[in-house]
């Protein structure tokens, strides 16, 4: 019998956090869910971070993913935006690490390349490809959810390859790989 595993993909953000879940049976992936956590109505940045943590824990406790794939922050010109995005990503990662779930980060270009074959594809192109691949009847209005799903699908395509990005199996692994940044 084929081993089953569930992959949770997360597109972190402090305005909207998108997520998607797939189940892998053997070498076939099956769509489970995609959705988003809308944080626009909250002004307090720390409240948003807490909500991201709580929602990620809720997803983990409900779906019991075997692995988490998360979109890494991209390096933009706005330092404040990048700092907030990094915090959102860190909180989602902390939730996974607190449940001992292996986490792999993927750069946005790597995710887009895995789904569309083009690292510069638009959100709409990624969403349309996922719709075709997974047989989604409709696409969400906001595409943060499909970005989260894309991270999970990217992880499926890259599983078993030698170099898939930064991967953490727990706090000790995270600390060991980031000693130069910790101090």
XYZ file of C-alpha atoms in Angstrom:
183
model
C 0.000 0.000 0.000
C 1.292 3.482 -0.868
C 2.373 5.731 1.939
C 0.163 8.778 2.338
C 1.379 12.176 3.441
C -0.192 15.590 3.799
C 1.607 18.790 2.845
C 0.549 22.190 4.188
C 1.649 25.103 2.025
C 1.725 28.612 3.478
C 2.034 32.025 1.839
C 2.738 34.182 4.902
C 1.566 37.753 5.210
C 0.336 40.232 7.784
C -2.528 41.406 5.566
C -3.528 37.981 4.209
C -2.024 34.569 4.946
C -2.839 32.055 2.222
C -2.699 28.320 2.760
C -3.383 25.126 0.881
C -3.313 21.436 1.682
C -2.670 18.469 -0.555
C -2.612 14.760 0.166
C 0.019 12.677 -1.580
C -0.687 8.999 -2.197
C 2.268 7.299 -3.812
C 3.258 9.667 -6.617
C -0.155 11.302 -6.991
C -1.330 14.488 -5.311
C -4.919 15.210 -4.361
C -6.382 18.608 -3.477
C -7.699 18.901 0.084
C -8.263 22.572 0.861
C -7.243 26.144 0.192
C -8.231 29.256 2.085
C -6.851 32.411 3.606
C -6.692 34.196 6.900
C -7.816 37.795 6.346
C -6.011 40.134 8.736
C -6.910 43.481 7.116
C -9.370 44.462 9.809
C -6.764 44.322 12.578
C -4.486 47.275 13.313
C -2.301 45.709 16.010
C 0.687 43.956 14.392
C 1.221 41.703 17.430
C -2.419 40.598 17.354
C -1.966 39.696 13.675
C 1.106 37.599 14.527
C -0.823 35.831 17.279
C -3.699 35.089 14.871
C -1.244 33.674 12.308
C 0.254 31.417 14.980
C -3.167 30.259 16.229
C -4.526 29.581 12.715
C -1.413 27.622 11.752
C -1.691 25.509 14.932
C -5.393 24.964 14.174
C -4.560 23.773 10.634
C -1.876 21.447 11.996
C -4.129 19.997 14.701
C -7.019 19.524 12.244
C -5.206 18.114 9.197
C -2.044 16.609 10.757
C 0.336 17.552 7.928
C 3.525 15.544 7.631
C 5.434 18.484 6.125
C 5.084 22.234 5.729
C 6.225 24.219 2.684
C 6.424 27.962 3.183
C 7.150 30.803 0.814
C 10.327 32.628 1.831
C 10.240 36.414 2.008
C 11.466 38.090 -1.143
C 13.905 40.955 -0.881
C 12.124 44.154 -1.804
C 12.939 47.803 -1.388
C 10.607 48.432 1.553
C 12.464 47.296 4.676
C 9.395 47.657 6.953
C 7.285 45.432 4.702
C 10.028 42.841 4.569
C 10.405 42.895 8.359
C 6.654 42.365 8.828
C 6.597 39.577 6.255
C 9.586 37.905 7.922
C 7.824 38.033 11.265
C 4.687 36.471 9.754
C 6.780 33.717 8.215
C 8.657 33.171 11.490
C 5.453 32.848 13.486
C 4.014 30.297 11.021
C 7.317 28.388 11.144
C 7.330 28.476 14.965
C 3.858 26.917 14.971
C 5.071 24.053 12.782
C 8.284 23.613 14.732
C 6.321 23.504 17.994
C 4.580 20.395 16.604
C 7.868 18.902 15.254
C 6.768 19.163 11.617
C 9.578 19.462 9.054
C 9.501 22.806 7.235
C 11.011 23.729 3.885
C 11.260 27.283 2.559
C 10.947 28.060 -1.134
C 11.698 31.316 -2.893
C 8.738 32.746 -4.836
C 10.573 32.223 -8.150
C 11.184 28.545 -7.299
C 7.480 28.038 -6.539
C 6.396 29.759 -9.768
C 8.944 27.764 -11.770
C 7.714 24.472 -10.265
C 4.088 25.218 -11.142
C 4.292 27.065 -14.472
C 7.823 26.508 -15.761
C 8.366 30.291 -15.541
C 9.908 31.881 -12.440
C 8.382 35.229 -13.387
C 4.794 33.974 -13.803
C 1.946 36.090 -12.429
C -0.287 35.032 -9.531
C -3.068 34.518 -12.075
C -0.927 32.178 -14.209
C 0.030 30.128 -11.141
C -3.626 29.926 -10.051
C -4.778 28.797 -13.515
C -2.115 26.075 -13.680
C -3.131 24.813 -10.223
C -6.771 24.837 -11.297
C -5.931 22.572 -14.227
C -3.552 20.298 -12.283
C -5.826 19.714 -9.323
C -9.231 20.026 -10.990
C -10.339 23.048 -8.960
C -13.837 24.081 -10.004
C -13.366 27.746 -9.063
C -10.549 30.001 -7.978
C -10.722 32.270 -4.949
C -11.149 36.018 -5.461
C -7.836 36.722 -3.731
C -4.948 34.594 -4.909
C -3.064 34.359 -1.608
C -4.788 31.011 -1.030
C -3.548 29.648 -4.368
C -0.057 30.932 -3.510
C -0.173 28.811 -0.344
C -1.396 25.827 -2.349
C 1.407 26.462 -4.865
C 3.998 26.156 -2.072
C 2.583 22.711 -1.175
C 2.594 21.577 -4.829
C 6.144 22.917 -5.281
C 7.214 20.837 -2.287
C 5.551 17.748 -3.782
C 7.473 18.252 -7.047
C 10.759 18.852 -5.220
C 10.471 16.066 -2.620
C 13.349 13.638 -2.799
C 15.597 16.027 -4.705
C 18.963 16.833 -3.193
C 18.538 20.601 -2.894
C 15.070 21.893 -2.031
C 15.897 25.012 -0.050
C 16.286 25.499 3.656
C 14.713 22.716 5.649
C 14.163 22.454 9.392
C 13.065 19.389 11.346
C 12.856 21.129 14.733
C 14.185 23.940 16.870
C 17.655 22.403 17.170
C 17.904 22.099 13.386
C 16.718 25.689 12.921
C 19.251 27.041 15.454
C 22.103 24.999 13.965
C 21.404 26.261 10.424
C 21.018 29.882 11.544
C 23.815 30.260 14.100
C 25.446 33.029 12.087
C 22.234 35.098 12.303
C 21.516 34.393 15.968
C 24.635 35.915 17.366
